[in-house]
């Protein structure tokens, strides 16, 4: 029987990375008796090994808790900027949020980004100051920060420590008292939002739904409004966090359904579910499509693994709709895939999951972003075409390009005073434009506009190492802008190596090219002939290194005698080397590619 509306509370937990969201979720589950002591493990809601190891949440998870006669539906969300779309979906299914702030670290960039998303959804926000048992905790200072920076009243913020279980009951009571109950009409036609979907090897596609109006029950024929398909529901239930089957889900409730759907692609996130026989007149607004930001090529180290890679990528795609791929070939690396990701962490995680879960050895090419190009008019065209470029190797002839536009982002950086100078220099070096610099509670808040191309390589790592981990960073895209961009190609023994080509700004091309050539000089083994390595823009070489030839001592077996004998042998060797250089092909080892592509990290 569906729970009555006034007894339901739907809430999510939002916070910056590492401020204790998943630990707090663990304590709430433990306190409400969702799992017995024996079944409890840390980060219960993080299902993937990689989430537990890195201590980060990647997929938002839900769980249903019981407290003093109320049903609480909790959504644990990721904190990292790459997974912001997961957060926005979870927030759309809730009426309120717990804002977790670390009592030692205070408000950080991601805290702000997630709070603003929550405010946009018109949520009731309960501030929770976590980790108050740390020696460096300053709850009063953090309380003021929440009021100053975010503008939330923090006078009744709950002081807690998720690790030692302090303040857990107060949090649960605050959820019941301060978060409003959902609204909905049980007699209206069914209208439910598809919040998430994933593939389970036993159940097929599992769909997480938030019911708005009407009731969803086993054996019902439902229709997906955007996809236009109909399915028969064979299972309805909720996670507590173990699966519990229910006869139905009423308005305001969050639970899961399965309906013998084979592919996650059919269950698009943000779609509206309704009754096939008695449909609701209008669909819910849904979510905006996730756009991949970073592209890179994935190639198997062993060419025979290509089919296995194709299969593995297709399986991963089942659980991660934000990841896209298409086939590509490269002269140096063979067959592979061009994949799109939401950011570098997303790229790293997909790569790690492929090597772990599917046992694949992969090479990734240098990450690149999407450029927009306007071409000059060709014969018979009224105006020049516009194209999108994902792979630097496909760049058209420079004479045909009228203008290249690159994506820009607006970044907000929080940093303690003493690191401000070096962070400003880092942003300046990356062609950043400073927009704003203000001080909030002893820390500087920087707003910069930066080209995404410069951020994608290693900006985040540099930022963290310069500030000893104290700076926090959040960004949003602000569209494309024209730039003076060129394609830099690498030639080894006068042959272009397409996997190493990249698009760079003209001002940094020379230093990038020189770095790449020096790097390759150390990585490519010596051959019997001299090998030139060049970086070139179009036909102009901007940097060059030469790998010296190995030399065999042909005169070793001449003892004494006439000097002309030795000279004759050396001349003969010289002829041979000359011919060899003409026909010789250079073997570039696989490791050299990987190391050269990590070039940007120096």
mmCIF file with all atom_site columns, C-alpha atoms in Angstrom, residues 403-478:
data_model
loop_
_atom_site.group_PDB
_atom_site.id
_atom_site.type_symbol
_atom_site.label_atom_id
_atom_site.label_alt_id
_atom_site.label_comp_id
_atom_site.label_asym_id
_atom_site.label_entity_id
_atom_site.label_seq_id
_atom_site.pdbx_PDB_ins_code
_atom_site.Cartn_x
_atom_site.Cartn_y
_atom_site.Cartn_z
_atom_site.occupancy
_atom_site.B_iso_or_equiv
_atom_site.pdbx_formal_charge
_atom_site.auth_seq_id
_atom_site.auth_comp_id
_atom_site.auth_asym_id
_atom_site.auth_atom_id
_atom_site.pdbx_PDB_model_num
ATOM 1  C CA . UNK A 1 403 ? 37.966 30.790 -38.385 1.00 0.00 ? 403 UNK A CA 1
ATOM 2  C CA . UNK A 1 404 ? 38.447 28.318 -35.534 1.00 0.00 ? 404 UNK A CA 1
ATOM 3  C CA . UNK A 1 405 ? 36.469 28.641 -32.309 1.00 0.00 ? 405 UNK A CA 1
ATOM 4  C CA . UNK A 1 406 ? 37.411 26.873 -29.085 1.00 0.00 ? 406 UNK A CA 1
ATOM 5  C CA . UNK A 1 407 ? 35.261 26.248 -25.999 1.00 0.00 ? 407 UNK A CA 1
ATOM 6  C CA . UNK A 1 408 ? 35.738 28.547 -22.978 1.00 0.00 ? 408 UNK A CA 1
ATOM 7  C CA . UNK A 1 409 ? 34.770 28.047 -19.360 1.00 0.00 ? 409 UNK A CA 1
ATOM 8  C CA . UNK A 1 410 ? 34.114 30.286 -16.405 1.00 0.00 ? 410 UNK A CA 1
ATOM 9  C CA . UNK A 1 411 ? 36.047 28.973 -13.425 1.00 0.00 ? 411 UNK A CA 1
ATOM 10 C CA . UNK A 1 412 ? 35.567 29.858 -9.769  1.00 0.00 ? 412 UNK A CA 1
ATOM 11 C CA . UNK A 1 413 ? 38.591 29.131 -7.601  1.00 0.00 ? 413 UNK A CA 1
ATOM 12 C CA . UNK A 1 414 ? 38.779 29.360 -3.790  1.00 0.00 ? 414 UNK A CA 1
ATOM 13 C CA . UNK A 1 415 ? 42.285 29.631 -2.472  1.00 0.00 ? 415 UNK A CA 1
ATOM 14 C CA . UNK A 1 416 ? 43.987 30.636 0.816   1.00 0.00 ? 416 UNK A CA 1
ATOM 15 C CA . UNK A 1 417 ? 45.883 33.941 0.673   1.00 0.00 ? 417 UNK A CA 1
ATOM 16 C CA . UNK A 1 418 ? 49.421 32.621 0.674   1.00 0.00 ? 418 UNK A CA 1
ATOM 17 C CA . UNK A 1 419 ? 48.959 30.675 -2.584  1.00 0.00 ? 419 UNK A CA 1
ATOM 18 C CA . UNK A 1 420 ? 47.179 33.468 -4.452  1.00 0.00 ? 420 UNK A CA 1
ATOM 19 C CA . UNK A 1 421 ? 50.216 34.722 -6.407  1.00 0.00 ? 421 UNK A CA 1
ATOM 20 C CA . UNK A 1 422 ? 51.183 31.373 -7.868  1.00 0.00 ? 422 UNK A CA 1
ATOM 21 C CA . UNK A 1 423 ? 47.565 30.538 -8.764  1.00 0.00 ? 423 UNK A CA 1
ATOM 22 C CA . UNK A 1 424 ? 47.194 33.880 -10.575 1.00 0.00 ? 424 UNK A CA 1
ATOM 23 C CA . UNK A 1 425 ? 50.355 33.081 -12.514 1.00 0.00 ? 425 UNK A CA 1
ATOM 24 C CA . UNK A 1 426 ? 49.035 29.604 -13.404 1.00 0.00 ? 426 UNK A CA 1
ATOM 25 C CA . UNK A 1 427 ? 45.798 31.089 -14.776 1.00 0.00 ? 427 UNK A CA 1
ATOM 26 C CA . UNK A 1 428 ? 47.760 33.763 -16.654 1.00 0.00 ? 428 UNK A CA 1
ATOM 27 C CA . UNK A 1 429 ? 50.010 31.119 -18.239 1.00 0.00 ? 429 UNK A CA 1
ATOM 28 C CA . UNK A 1 430 ? 46.918 29.257 -19.379 1.00 0.00 ? 430 UNK A CA 1
ATOM 29 C CA . UNK A 1 431 ? 45.634 32.322 -21.293 1.00 0.00 ? 431 UNK A CA 1
ATOM 30 C CA . UNK A 1 432 ? 43.066 33.096 -18.579 1.00 0.00 ? 432 UNK A CA 1
ATOM 31 C CA . UNK A 1 433 ? 41.169 36.383 -18.297 1.00 0.00 ? 433 UNK A CA 1
ATOM 32 C CA . UNK A 1 434 ? 40.625 37.526 -14.724 1.00 0.00 ? 434 UNK A CA 1
ATOM 33 C CA . UNK A 1 435 ? 37.051 38.664 -14.088 1.00 0.00 ? 435 UNK A CA 1
ATOM 34 C CA . UNK A 1 436 ? 36.817 39.054 -10.354 1.00 0.00 ? 436 UNK A CA 1
ATOM 35 C CA . UNK A 1 437 ? 38.799 38.753 -7.120  1.00 0.00 ? 437 UNK A CA 1
ATOM 36 C CA . UNK A 1 438 ? 37.065 39.041 -3.752  1.00 0.00 ? 438 UNK A CA 1
ATOM 37 C CA . UNK A 1 439 ? 37.872 37.983 -0.206  1.00 0.00 ? 439 UNK A CA 1
ATOM 38 C CA . UNK A 1 440 ? 35.570 35.811 1.845   1.00 0.00 ? 440 UNK A CA 1
ATOM 39 C CA . UNK A 1 441 ? 36.496 34.767 5.346   1.00 0.00 ? 441 UNK A CA 1
ATOM 40 C CA . UNK A 1 442 ? 40.283 34.841 4.889   1.00 0.00 ? 442 UNK A CA 1
ATOM 41 C CA . UNK A 1 443 ? 40.229 33.203 1.470   1.00 0.00 ? 443 UNK A CA 1
ATOM 42 C CA . UNK A 1 444 ? 40.340 34.638 -2.012  1.00 0.00 ? 444 UNK A CA 1
ATOM 43 C CA . UNK A 1 445 ? 37.566 33.880 -4.469  1.00 0.00 ? 445 UNK A CA 1
ATOM 44 C CA . UNK A 1 446 ? 38.862 34.132 -8.031  1.00 0.00 ? 446 UNK A CA 1
ATOM 45 C CA . UNK A 1 447 ? 36.698 34.188 -11.124 1.00 0.00 ? 447 UNK A CA 1
ATOM 46 C CA . UNK A 1 448 ? 38.492 33.487 -14.383 1.00 0.00 ? 448 UNK A CA 1
ATOM 47 C CA . UNK A 1 449 ? 37.545 32.827 -17.963 1.00 0.00 ? 449 UNK A CA 1
ATOM 48 C CA . UNK A 1 450 ? 39.815 30.141 -19.429 1.00 0.00 ? 450 UNK A CA 1
ATOM 49 C CA . UNK A 1 451 ? 40.029 28.167 -22.673 1.00 0.00 ? 451 UNK A CA 1
ATOM 50 C CA . UNK A 1 452 ? 38.947 24.585 -21.936 1.00 0.00 ? 452 UNK A CA 1
ATOM 51 C CA . UNK A 1 453 ? 41.824 23.310 -24.068 1.00 0.00 ? 453 UNK A CA 1
ATOM 52 C CA . UNK A 1 454 ? 44.286 24.607 -21.442 1.00 0.00 ? 454 UNK A CA 1
ATOM 53 C CA . UNK A 1 455 ? 42.330 23.222 -18.486 1.00 0.00 ? 455 UNK A CA 1
ATOM 54 C CA . UNK A 1 456 ? 41.794 19.766 -19.874 1.00 0.00 ? 456 UNK A CA 1
ATOM 55 C CA . UNK A 1 457 ? 45.389 18.586 -19.701 1.00 0.00 ? 457 UNK A CA 1
ATOM 56 C CA . UNK A 1 458 ? 46.531 18.981 -16.132 1.00 0.00 ? 458 UNK A CA 1
ATOM 57 C CA . UNK A 1 459 ? 45.169 22.258 -14.793 1.00 0.00 ? 459 UNK A CA 1
ATOM 58 C CA . UNK A 1 460 ? 43.438 20.610 -11.863 1.00 0.00 ? 460 UNK A CA 1
ATOM 59 C CA . UNK A 1 461 ? 46.551 18.683 -10.798 1.00 0.00 ? 461 UNK A CA 1
ATOM 60 C CA . UNK A 1 462 ? 48.727 21.790 -11.057 1.00 0.00 ? 462 UNK A CA 1
ATOM 61 C CA . UNK A 1 463 ? 46.201 23.791 -9.064  1.00 0.00 ? 463 UNK A CA 1
ATOM 62 C CA . UNK A 1 464 ? 46.189 21.209 -6.295  1.00 0.00 ? 464 UNK A CA 1
ATOM 63 C CA . UNK A 1 465 ? 49.973 20.857 -6.167  1.00 0.00 ? 465 UNK A CA 1
ATOM 64 C CA . UNK A 1 466 ? 50.620 24.624 -6.124  1.00 0.00 ? 466 UNK A CA 1
ATOM 65 C CA . UNK A 1 467 ? 48.133 25.166 -3.306  1.00 0.00 ? 467 UNK A CA 1
ATOM 66 C CA . UNK A 1 468 ? 49.051 21.972 -1.411  1.00 0.00 ? 468 UNK A CA 1
ATOM 67 C CA . UNK A 1 469 ? 45.516 20.734 -1.913  1.00 0.00 ? 469 UNK A CA 1
ATOM 68 C CA . UNK A 1 470 ? 43.819 23.769 -0.364  1.00 0.00 ? 470 UNK A CA 1
ATOM 69 C CA . UNK A 1 471 ? 42.448 25.361 -3.549  1.00 0.00 ? 471 UNK A CA 1
ATOM 70 C CA . UNK A 1 472 ? 39.072 24.214 -4.820  1.00 0.00 ? 472 UNK A CA 1
ATOM 71 C CA . UNK A 1 473 ? 37.807 24.667 -8.323  1.00 0.00 ? 473 UNK A CA 1
ATOM 72 C CA . UNK A 1 474 ? 34.470 24.560 -10.132 1.00 0.00 ? 474 UNK A CA 1
ATOM 73 C CA . UNK A 1 475 ? 33.626 25.481 -13.708 1.00 0.00 ? 475 UNK A CA 1
ATOM 74 C CA . UNK A 1 476 ? 30.811 25.867 -16.198 1.00 0.00 ? 476 UNK A CA 1
ATOM 75 C CA . UNK A 1 477 ? 30.936 26.232 -19.969 1.00 0.00 ? 477 UNK A CA 1
ATOM 76 C CA . UNK A 1 478 ? 30.317 29.651 -21.489 1.00 0.00 ? 478 UNK A CA 1
#
